[in-house]
Backbone as JSON Lines, residues from 0, in Angstrom:
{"i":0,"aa":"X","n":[0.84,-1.18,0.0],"ca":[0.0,0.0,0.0],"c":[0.88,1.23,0.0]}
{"i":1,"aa":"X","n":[1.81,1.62,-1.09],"ca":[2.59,2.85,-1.16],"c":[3.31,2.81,-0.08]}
{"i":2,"aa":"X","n":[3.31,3.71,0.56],"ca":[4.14,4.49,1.8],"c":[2.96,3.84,2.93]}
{"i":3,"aa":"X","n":[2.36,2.75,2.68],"ca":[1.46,2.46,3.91],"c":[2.49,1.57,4.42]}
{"i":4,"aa":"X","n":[2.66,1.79,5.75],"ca":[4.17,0.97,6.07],"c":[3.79,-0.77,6.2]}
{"i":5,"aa":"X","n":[4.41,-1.29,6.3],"ca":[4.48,-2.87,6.31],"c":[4.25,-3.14,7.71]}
{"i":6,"aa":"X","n":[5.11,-2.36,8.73],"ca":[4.72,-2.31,10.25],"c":[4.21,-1.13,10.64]}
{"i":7,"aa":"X","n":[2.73,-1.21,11.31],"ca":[2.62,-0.19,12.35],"c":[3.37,1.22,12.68]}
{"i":8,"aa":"X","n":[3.39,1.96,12.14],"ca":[4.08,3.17,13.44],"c":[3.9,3.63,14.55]}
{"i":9,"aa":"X","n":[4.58,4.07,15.06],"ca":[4.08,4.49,16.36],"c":[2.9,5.06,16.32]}
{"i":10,"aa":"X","n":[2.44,5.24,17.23],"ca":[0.8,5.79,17.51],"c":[1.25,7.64,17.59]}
{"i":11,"aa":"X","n":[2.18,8.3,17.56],"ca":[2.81,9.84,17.64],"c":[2.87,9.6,16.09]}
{"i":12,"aa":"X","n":[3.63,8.73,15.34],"ca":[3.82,9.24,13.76],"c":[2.26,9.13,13.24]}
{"i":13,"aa":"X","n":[1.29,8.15,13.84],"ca":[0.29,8.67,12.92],"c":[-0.54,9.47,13.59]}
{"i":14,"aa":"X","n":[-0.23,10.09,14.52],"ca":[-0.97,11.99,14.46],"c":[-0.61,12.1,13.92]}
{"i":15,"aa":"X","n":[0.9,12.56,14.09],"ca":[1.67,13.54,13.08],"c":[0.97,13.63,12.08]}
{"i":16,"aa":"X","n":[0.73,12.38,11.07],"ca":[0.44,11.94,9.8],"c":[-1.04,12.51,9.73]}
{"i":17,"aa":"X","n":[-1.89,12.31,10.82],"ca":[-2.92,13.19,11.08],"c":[-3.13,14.56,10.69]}
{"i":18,"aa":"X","n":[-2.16,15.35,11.65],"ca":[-1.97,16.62,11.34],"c":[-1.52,17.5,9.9]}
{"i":19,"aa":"X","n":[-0.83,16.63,8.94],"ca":[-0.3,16.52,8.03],"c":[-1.58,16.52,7.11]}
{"i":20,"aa":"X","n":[-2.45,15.67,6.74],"ca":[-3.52,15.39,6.13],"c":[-4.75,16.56,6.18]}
{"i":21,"aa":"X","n":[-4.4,16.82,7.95],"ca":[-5.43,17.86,7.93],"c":[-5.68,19.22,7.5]}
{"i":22,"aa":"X","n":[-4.17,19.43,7.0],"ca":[-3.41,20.61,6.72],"c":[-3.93,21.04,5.4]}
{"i":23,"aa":"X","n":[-3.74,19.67,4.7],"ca":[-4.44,19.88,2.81],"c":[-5.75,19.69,3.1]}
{"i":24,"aa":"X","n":[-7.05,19.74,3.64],"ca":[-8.13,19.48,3.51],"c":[-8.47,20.27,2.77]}
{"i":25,"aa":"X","n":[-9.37,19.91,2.21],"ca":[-10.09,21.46,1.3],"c":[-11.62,21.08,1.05]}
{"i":26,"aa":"X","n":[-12.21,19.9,1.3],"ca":[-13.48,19.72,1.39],"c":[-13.92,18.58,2.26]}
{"i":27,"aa":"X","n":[-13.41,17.15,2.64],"ca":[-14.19,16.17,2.95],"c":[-13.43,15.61,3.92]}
{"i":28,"aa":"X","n":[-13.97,15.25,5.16],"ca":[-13.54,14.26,6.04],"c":[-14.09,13.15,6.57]}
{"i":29,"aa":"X","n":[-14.17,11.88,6.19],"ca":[-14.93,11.09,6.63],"c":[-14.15,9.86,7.62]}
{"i":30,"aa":"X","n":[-14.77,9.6,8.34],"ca":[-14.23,8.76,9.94],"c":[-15.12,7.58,9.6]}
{"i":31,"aa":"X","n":[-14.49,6.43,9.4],"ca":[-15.28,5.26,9.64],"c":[-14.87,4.39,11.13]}
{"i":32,"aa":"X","n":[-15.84,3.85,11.88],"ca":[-15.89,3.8,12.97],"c":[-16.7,2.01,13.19]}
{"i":33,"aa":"X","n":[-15.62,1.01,13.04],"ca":[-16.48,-0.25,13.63],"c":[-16.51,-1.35,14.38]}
{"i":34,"aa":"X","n":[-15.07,-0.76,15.19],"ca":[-15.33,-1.5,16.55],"c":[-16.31,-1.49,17.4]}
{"i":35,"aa":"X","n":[-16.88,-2.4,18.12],"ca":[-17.82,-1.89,19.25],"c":[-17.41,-2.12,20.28]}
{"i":36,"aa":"X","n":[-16.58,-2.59,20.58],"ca":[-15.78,-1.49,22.13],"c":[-14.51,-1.32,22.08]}
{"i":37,"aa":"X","n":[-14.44,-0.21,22.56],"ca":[-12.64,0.82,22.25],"c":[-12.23,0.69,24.29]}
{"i":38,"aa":"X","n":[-11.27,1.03,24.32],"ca":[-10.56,1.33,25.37],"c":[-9.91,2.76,25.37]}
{"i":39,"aa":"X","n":[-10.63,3.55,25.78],"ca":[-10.11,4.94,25.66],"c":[-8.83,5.35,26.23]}
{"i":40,"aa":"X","n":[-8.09,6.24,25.53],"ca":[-6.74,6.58,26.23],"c":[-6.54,6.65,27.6]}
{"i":41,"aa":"X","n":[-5.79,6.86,28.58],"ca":[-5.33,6.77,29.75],"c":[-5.5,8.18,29.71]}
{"i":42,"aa":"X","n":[-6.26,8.4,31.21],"ca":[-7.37,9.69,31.76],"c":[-8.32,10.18,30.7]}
{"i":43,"aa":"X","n":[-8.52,9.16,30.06],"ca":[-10.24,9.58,29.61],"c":[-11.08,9.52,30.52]}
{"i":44,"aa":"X","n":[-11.57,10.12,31.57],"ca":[-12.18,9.67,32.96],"c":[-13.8,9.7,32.53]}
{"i":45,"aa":"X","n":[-14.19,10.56,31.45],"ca":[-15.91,9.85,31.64],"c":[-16.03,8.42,31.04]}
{"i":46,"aa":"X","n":[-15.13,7.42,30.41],"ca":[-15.29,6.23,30.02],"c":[-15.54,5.48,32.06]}
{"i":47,"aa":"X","n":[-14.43,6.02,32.9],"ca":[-14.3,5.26,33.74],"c":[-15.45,5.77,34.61]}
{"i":48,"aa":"X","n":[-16.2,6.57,34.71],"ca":[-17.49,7.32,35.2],"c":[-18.44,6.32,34.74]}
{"i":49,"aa":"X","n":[-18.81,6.19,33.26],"ca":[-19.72,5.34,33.13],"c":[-19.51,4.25,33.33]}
{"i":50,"aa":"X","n":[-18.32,3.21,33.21],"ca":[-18.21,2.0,33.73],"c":[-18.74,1.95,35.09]}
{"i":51,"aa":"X","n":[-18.54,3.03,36.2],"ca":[-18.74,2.87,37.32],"c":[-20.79,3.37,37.46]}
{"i":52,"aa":"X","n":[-21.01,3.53,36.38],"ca":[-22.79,3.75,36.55],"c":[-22.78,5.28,37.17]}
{"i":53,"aa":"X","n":[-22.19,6.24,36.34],"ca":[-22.29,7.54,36.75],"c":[-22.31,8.4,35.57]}
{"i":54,"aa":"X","n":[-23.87,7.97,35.24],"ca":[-23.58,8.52,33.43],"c":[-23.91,9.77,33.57]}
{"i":55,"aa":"X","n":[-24.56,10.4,35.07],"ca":[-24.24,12.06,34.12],"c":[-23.27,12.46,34.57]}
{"i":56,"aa":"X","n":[-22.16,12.17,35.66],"ca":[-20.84,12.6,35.47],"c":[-20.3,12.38,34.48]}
{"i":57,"aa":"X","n":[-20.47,10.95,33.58],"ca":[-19.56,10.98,32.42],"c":[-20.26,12.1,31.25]}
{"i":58,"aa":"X","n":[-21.26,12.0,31.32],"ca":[-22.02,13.08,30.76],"c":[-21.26,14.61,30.44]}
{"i":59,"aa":"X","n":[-21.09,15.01,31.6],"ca":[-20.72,16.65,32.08],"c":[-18.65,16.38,31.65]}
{"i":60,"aa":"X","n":[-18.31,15.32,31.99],"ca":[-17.08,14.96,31.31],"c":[-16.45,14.93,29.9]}
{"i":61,"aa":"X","n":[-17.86,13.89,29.44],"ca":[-17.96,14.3,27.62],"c":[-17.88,15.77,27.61]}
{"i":62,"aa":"X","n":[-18.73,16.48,27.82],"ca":[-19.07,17.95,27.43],"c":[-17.3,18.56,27.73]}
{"i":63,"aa":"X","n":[-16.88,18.25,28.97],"ca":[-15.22,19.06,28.98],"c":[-14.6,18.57,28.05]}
{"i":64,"aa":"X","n":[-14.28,17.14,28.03],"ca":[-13.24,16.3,26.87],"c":[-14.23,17.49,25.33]}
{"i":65,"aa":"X","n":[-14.67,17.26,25.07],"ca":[-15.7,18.22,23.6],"c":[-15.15,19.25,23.51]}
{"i":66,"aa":"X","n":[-14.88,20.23,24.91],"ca":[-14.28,21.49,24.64],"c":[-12.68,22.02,24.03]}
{"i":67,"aa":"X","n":[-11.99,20.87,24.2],"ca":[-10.59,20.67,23.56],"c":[-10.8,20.66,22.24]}
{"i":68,"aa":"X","n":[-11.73,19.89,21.74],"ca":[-12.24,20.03,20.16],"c":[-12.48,21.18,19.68]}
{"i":69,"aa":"X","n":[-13.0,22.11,20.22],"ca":[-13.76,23.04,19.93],"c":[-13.27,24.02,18.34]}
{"i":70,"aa":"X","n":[-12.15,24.41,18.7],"ca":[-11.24,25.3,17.52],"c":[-11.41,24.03,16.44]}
{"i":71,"aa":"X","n":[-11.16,22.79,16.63],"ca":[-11.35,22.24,15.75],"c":[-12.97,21.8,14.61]}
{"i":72,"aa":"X","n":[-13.94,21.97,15.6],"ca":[-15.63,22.16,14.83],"c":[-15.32,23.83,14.41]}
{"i":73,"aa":"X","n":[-14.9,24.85,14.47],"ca":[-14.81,25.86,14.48],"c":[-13.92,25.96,13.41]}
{"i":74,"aa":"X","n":[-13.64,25.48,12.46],"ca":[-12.68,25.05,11.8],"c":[-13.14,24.8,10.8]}
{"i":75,"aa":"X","n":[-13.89,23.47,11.1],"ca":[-14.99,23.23,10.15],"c":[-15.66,23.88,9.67]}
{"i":76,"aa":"X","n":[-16.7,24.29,10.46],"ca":[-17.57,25.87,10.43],"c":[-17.26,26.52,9.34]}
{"i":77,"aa":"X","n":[-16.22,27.2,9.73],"ca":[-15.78,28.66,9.25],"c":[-15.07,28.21,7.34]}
{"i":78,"aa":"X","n":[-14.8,26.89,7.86],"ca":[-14.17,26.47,6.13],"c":[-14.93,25.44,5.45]}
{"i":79,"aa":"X","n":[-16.89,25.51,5.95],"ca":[-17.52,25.09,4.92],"c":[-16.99,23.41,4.82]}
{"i":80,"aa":"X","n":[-16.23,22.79,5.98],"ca":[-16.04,21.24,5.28],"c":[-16.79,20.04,5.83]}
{"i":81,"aa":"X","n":[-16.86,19.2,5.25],"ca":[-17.93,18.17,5.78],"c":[-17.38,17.22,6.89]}
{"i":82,"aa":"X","n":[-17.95,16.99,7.59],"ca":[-17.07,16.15,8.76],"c":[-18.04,15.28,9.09]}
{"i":83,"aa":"X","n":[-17.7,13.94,8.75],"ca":[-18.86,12.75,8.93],"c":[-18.27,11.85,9.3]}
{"i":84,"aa":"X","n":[-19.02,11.19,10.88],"ca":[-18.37,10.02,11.3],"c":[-19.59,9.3,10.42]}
{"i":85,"aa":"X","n":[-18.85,7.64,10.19],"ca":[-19.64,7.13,9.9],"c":[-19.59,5.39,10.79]}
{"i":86,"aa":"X","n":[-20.72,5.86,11.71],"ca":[-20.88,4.76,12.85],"c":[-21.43,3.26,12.39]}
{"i":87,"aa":"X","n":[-20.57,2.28,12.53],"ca":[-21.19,0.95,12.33],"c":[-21.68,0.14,13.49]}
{"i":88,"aa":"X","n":[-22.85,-0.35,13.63],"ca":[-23.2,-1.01,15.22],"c":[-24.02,-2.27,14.8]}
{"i":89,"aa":"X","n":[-23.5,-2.93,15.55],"ca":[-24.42,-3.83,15.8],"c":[-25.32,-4.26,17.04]}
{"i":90,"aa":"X","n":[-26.7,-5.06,16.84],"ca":[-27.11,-5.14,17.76],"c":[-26.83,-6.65,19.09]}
{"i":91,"aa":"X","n":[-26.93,-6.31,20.16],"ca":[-27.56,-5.21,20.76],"c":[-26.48,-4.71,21.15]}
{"i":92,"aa":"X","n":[-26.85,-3.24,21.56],"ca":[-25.46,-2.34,21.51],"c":[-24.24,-2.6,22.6]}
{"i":93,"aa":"X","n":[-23.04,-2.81,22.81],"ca":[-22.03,-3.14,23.7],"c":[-22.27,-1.81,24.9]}
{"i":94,"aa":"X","n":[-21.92,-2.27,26.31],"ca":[-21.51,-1.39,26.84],"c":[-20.85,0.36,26.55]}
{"i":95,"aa":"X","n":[-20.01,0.19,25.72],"ca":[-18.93,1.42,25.74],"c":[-20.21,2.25,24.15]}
{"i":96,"aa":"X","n":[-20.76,1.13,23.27],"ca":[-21.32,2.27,22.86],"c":[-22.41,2.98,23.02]}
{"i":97,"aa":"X","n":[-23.31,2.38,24.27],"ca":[-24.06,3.71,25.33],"c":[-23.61,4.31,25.62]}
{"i":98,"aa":"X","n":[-22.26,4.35,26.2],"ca":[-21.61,5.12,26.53],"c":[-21.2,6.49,25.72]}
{"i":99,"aa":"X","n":[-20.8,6.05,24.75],"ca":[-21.13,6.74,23.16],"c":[-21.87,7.38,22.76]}
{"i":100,"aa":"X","n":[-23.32,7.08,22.64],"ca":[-24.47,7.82,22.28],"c":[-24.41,9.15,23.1]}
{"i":101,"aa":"X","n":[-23.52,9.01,24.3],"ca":[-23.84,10.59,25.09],"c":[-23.42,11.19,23.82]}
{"i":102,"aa":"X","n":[-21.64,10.86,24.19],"ca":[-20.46,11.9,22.94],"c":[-20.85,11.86,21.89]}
{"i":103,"aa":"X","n":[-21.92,11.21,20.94],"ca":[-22.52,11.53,19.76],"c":[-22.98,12.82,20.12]}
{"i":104,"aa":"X","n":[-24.17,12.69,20.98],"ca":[-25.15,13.55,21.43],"c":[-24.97,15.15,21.35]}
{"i":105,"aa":"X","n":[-23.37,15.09,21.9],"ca":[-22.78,16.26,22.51],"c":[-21.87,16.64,21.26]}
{"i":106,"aa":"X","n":[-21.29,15.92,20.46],"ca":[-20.32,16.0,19.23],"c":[-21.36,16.73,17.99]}
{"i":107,"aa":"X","n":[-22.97,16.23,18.41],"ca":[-23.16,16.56,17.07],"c":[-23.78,18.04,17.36]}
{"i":108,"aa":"X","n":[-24.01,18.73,18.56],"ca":[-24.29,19.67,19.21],"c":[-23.23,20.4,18.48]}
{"i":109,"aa":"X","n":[-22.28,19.88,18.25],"ca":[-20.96,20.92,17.81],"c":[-20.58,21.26,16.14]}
{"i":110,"aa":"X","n":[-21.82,20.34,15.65],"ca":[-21.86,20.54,14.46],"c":[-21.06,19.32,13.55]}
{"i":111,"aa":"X","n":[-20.66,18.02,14.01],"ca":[-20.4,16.91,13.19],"c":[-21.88,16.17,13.04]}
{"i":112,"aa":"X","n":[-21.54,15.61,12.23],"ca":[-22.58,14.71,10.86],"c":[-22.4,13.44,11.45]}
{"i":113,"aa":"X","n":[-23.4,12.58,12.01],"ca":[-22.99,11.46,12.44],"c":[-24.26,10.75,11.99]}
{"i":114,"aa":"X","n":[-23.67,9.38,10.87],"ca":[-24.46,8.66,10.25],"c":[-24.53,7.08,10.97]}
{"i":115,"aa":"X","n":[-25.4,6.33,11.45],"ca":[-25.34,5.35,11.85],"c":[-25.58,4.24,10.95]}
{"i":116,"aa":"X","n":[-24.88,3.09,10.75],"ca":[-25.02,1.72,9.63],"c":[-25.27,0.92,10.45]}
{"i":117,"aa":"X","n":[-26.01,-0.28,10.18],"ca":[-26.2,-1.66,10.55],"c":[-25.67,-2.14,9.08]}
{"i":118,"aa":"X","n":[-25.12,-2.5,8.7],"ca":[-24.2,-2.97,7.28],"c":[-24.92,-4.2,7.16]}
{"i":119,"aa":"X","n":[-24.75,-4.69,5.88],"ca":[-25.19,-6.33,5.01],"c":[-24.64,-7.07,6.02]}
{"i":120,"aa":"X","n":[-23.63,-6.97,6.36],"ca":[-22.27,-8.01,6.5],"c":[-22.02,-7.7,7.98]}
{"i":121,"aa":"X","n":[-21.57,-8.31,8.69],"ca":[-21.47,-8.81,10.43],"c":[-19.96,-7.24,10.18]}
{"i":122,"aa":"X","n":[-20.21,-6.16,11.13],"ca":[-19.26,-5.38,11.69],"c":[-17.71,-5.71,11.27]}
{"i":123,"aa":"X","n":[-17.26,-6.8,12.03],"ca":[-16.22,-7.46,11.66],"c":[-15.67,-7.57,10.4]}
{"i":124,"aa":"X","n":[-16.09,-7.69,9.34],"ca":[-15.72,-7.4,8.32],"c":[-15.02,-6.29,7.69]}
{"i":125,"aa":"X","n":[-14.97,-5.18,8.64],"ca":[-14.76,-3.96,8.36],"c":[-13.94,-3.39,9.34]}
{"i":126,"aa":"X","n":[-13.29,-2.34,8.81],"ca":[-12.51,-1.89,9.9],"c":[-12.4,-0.44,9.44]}
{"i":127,"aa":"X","n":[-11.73,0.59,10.59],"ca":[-11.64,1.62,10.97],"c":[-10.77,2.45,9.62]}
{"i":128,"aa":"X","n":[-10.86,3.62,9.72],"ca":[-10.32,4.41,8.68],"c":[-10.88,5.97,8.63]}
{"i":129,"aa":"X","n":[-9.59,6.89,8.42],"ca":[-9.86,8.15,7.95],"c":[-9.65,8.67,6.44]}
{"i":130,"aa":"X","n":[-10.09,9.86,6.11],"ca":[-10.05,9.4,4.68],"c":[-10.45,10.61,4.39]}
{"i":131,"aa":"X","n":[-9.08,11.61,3.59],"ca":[-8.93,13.04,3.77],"c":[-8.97,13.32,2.3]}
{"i":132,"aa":"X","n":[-10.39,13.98,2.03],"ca":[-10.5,14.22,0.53],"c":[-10.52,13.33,-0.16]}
{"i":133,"aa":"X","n":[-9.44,13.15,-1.43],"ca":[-8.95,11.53,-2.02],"c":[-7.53,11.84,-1.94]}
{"i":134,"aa":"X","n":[-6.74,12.37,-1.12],"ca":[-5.16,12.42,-0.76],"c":[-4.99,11.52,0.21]}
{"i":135,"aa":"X","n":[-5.37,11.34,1.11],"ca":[-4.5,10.73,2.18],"c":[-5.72,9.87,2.97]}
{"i":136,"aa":"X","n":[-5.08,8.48,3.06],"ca":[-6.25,7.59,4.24],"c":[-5.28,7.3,5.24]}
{"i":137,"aa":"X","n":[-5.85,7.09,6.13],"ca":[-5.09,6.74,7.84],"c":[-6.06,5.15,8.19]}
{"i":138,"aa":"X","n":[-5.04,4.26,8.37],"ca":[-5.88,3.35,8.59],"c":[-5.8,2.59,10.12]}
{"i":139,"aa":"X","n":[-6.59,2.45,10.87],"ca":[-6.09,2.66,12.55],"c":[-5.46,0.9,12.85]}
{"i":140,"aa":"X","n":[-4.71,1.1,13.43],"ca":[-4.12,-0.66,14.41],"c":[-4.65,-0.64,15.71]}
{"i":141,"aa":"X","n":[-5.89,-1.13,16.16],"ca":[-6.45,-1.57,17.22],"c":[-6.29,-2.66,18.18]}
{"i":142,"aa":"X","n":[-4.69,-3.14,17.5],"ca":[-4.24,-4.39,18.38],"c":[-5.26,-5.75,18.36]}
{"i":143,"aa":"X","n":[-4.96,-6.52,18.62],"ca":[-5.73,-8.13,18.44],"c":[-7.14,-7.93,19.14]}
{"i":144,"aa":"X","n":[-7.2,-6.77,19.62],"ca":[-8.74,-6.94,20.33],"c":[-9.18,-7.77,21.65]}
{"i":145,"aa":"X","n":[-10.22,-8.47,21.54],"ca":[-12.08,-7.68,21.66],"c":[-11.91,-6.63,21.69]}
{"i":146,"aa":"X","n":[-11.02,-5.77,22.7],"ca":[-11.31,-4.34,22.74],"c":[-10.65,-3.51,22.21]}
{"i":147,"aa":"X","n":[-10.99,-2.63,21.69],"ca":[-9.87,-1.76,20.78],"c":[-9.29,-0.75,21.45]}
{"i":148,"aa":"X","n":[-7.94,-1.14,21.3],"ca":[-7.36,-0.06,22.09],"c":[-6.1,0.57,21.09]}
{"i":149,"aa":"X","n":[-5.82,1.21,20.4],"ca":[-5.15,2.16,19.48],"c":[-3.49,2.12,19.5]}
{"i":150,"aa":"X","n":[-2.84,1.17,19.03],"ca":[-1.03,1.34,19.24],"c":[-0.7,2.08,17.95]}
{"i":151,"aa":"X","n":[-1.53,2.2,16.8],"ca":[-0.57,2.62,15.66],"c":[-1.34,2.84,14.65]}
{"i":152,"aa":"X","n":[-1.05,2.69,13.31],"ca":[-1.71,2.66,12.22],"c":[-1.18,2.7,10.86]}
{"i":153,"aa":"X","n":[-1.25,2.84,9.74],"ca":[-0.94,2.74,8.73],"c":[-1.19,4.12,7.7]}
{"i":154,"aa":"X","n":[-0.71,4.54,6.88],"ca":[-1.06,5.7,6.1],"c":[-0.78,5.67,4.25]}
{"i":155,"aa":"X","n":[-1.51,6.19,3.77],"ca":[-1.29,5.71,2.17],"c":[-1.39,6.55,1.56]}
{"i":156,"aa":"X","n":[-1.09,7.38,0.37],"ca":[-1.52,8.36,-0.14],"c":[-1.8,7.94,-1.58]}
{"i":157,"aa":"X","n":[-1.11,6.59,-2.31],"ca":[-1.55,5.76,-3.24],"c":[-2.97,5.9,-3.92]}
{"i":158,"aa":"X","n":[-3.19,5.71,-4.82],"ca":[-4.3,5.89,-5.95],"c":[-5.4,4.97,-5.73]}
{"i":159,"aa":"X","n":[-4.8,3.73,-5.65],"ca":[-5.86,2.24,-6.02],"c":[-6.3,2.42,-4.72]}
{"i":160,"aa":"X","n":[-5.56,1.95,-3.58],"ca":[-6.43,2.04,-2.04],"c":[-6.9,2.88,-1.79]}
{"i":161,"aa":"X","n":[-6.73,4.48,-1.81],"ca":[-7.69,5.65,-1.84],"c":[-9.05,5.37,-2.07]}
{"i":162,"aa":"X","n":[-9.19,4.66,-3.52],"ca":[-10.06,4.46,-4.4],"c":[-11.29,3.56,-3.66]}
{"i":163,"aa":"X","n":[-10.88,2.54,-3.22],"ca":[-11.49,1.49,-2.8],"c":[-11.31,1.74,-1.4]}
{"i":164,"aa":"X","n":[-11.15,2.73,-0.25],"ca":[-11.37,3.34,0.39],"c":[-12.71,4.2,0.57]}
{"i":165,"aa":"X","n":[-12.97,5.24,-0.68],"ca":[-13.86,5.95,-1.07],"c":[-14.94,5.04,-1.35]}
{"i":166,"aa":"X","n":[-14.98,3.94,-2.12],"ca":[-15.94,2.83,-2.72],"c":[-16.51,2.25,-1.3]}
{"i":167,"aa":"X","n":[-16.04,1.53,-0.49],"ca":[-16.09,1.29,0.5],"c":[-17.05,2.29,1.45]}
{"i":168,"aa":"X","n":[-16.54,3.65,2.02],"ca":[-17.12,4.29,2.27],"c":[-18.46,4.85,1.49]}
{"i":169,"aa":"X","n":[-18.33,4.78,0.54],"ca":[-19.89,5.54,-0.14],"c":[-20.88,4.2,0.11]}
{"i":170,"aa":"X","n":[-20.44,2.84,-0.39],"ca":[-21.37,1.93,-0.14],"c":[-21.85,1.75,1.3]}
{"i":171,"aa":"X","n":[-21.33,1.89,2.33],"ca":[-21.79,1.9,3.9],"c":[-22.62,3.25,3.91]}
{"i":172,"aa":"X","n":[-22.76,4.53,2.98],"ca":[-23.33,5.65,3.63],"c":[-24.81,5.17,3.01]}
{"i":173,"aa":"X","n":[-24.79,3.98,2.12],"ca":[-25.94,3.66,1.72],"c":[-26.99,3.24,2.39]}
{"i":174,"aa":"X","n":[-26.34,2.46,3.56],"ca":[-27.25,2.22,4.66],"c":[-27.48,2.88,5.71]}
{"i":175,"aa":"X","n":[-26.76,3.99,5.46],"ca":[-26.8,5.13,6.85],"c":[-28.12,6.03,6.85]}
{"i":176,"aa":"X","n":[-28.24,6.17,8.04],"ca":[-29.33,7.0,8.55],"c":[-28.76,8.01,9.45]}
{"i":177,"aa":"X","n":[-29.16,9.52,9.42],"ca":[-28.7,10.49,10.32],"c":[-29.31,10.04,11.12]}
{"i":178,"aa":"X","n":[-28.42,10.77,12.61],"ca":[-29.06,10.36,14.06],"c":[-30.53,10.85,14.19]}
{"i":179,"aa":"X","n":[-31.86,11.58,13.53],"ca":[-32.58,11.8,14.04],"c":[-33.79,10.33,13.36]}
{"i":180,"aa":"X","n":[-33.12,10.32,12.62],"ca":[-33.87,8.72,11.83],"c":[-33.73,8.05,12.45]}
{"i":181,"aa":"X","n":[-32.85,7.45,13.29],"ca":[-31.95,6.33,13.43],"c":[-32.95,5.29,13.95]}
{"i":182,"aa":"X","n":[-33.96,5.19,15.01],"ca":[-35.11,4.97,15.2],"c":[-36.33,5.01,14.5]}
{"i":183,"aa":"X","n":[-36.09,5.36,13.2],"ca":[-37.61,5.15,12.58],"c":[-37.46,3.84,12.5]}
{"i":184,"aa":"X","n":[-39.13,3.67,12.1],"ca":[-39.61,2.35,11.7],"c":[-39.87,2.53,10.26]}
{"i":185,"aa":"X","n":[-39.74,0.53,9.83],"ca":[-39.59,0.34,8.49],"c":[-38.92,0.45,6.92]}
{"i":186,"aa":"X","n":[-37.71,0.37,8.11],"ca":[-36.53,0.44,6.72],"c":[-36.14,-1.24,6.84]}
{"i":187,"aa":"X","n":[-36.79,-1.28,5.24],"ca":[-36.46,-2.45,4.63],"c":[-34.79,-3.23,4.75]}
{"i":188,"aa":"X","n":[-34.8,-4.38,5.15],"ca":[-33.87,-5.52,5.8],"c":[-32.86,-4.04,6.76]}
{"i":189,"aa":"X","n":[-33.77,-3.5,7.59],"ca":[-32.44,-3.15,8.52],"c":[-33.26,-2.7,10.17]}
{"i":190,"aa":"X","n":[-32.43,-3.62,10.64],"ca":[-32.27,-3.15,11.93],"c":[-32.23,-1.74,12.56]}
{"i":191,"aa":"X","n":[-33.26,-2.03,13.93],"ca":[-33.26,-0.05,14.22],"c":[-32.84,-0.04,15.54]}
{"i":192,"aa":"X","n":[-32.76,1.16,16.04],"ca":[-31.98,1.44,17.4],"c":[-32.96,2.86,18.17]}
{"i":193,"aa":"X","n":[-33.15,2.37,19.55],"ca":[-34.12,3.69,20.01],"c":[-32.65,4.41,20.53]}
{"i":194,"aa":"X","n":[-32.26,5.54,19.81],"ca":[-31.33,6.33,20.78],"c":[-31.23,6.67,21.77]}
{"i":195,"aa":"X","n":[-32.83,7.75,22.01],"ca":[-33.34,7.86,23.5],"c":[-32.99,6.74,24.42]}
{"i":196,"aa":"X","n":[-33.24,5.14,23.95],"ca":[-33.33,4.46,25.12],"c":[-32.23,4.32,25.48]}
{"i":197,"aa":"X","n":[-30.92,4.49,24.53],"ca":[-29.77,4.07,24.55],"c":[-29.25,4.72,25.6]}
{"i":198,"aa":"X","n":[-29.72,6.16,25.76],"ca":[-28.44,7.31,26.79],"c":[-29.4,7.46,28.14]}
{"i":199,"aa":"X","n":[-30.51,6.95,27.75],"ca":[-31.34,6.73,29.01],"c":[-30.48,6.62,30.5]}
């Protein structure tokens, strides 16, 4: 995969590589998202709030962790660019992504686009990825799992994987529903989700 390295880099070279990507944006950012449970960095403290059944402390926590973002939705804003996670879940939802539905809640308050999929194909099949315009994809190393916890990742700026990156992504937005749908009834072969009940 081009300059997509053969091993992992450190988890610092692909910010960097992050920051780098984010630099040329000029219209599109899309986040694909399909683990269903992550292990959040060390002092993410509303993950450890809600583990402990203190969801509106983790609540009021999301909202601080959000405010570090801020220049960055502000960013967005001001330069007109699209910023779309695009959430894959399956049912019934894991622990950490109730936990989730808050920081949706509160993320999209800030002005990100957050599309939810139940995909053809079992989650697993798929994996994580950023994907900057058609220049640059970031592809995340979540370590052997169940839980995803973030050592590194991969980066490509190559033609063909871009490509089928983008392909990939447009076919999952096919099944996406914005968060205020996400709960309707009667979408043909797909599974639904009450949000409300979720952050309940």
């Amino acid at each position: 995969m081009d300059s997509a390295r053969r091993t992992p880099p450190h988890l610092e070279e692909f910010q960097q590589a992050f920051g780098e990507a984010w630099s040329r944006l000029k219209r599109r950012f899309l986040k694909v998202e399909c683990w269903q449970s992550y292990r959040e960095a060390d002092g993410v403290r509303s993950q450890k709030a809600y583990q402990e059944g203190k969801a509106e402390l983790a609540r009021e926590l999301l909202r601080e962790e959000a405010k570090g973002d801020q220049p960055l939705y502000e960013e967005v804003n001001a330069r007109n660019l699209e910023f779309t996670r695009i959430r894959l879940i399956s049912l019934p939802l894991t622990d950490y992504l109730r936990y989730e539905m808050i920081n949706y809640e509160i993320r999209r308050a800030l002005g990100e686009n957050i599309e939810f999929v139940t995909p053809p194909t079992p989650v697993t099949d798929y994996f994580d990825f950023l994907l900057f315009d058609d220049h640059t994809a970031l592809i995340h190393d979540y370590g052997p799992g169940p839980v995803g916890h973030q050592v590194g990742g991969w980066v490509t700026r190559a033609a063909e994987p871009l490509k089928h990156l983008e392909k990939l992504a447009c076919e999952l937005r096919t099944y996406a529903r914005p968060w205020p749908n996400v709960g309707e009834k009667g979408l043909p072969g797909r599974k639904t989700v009450d949000i409300a009940a979720t952050v309940a």
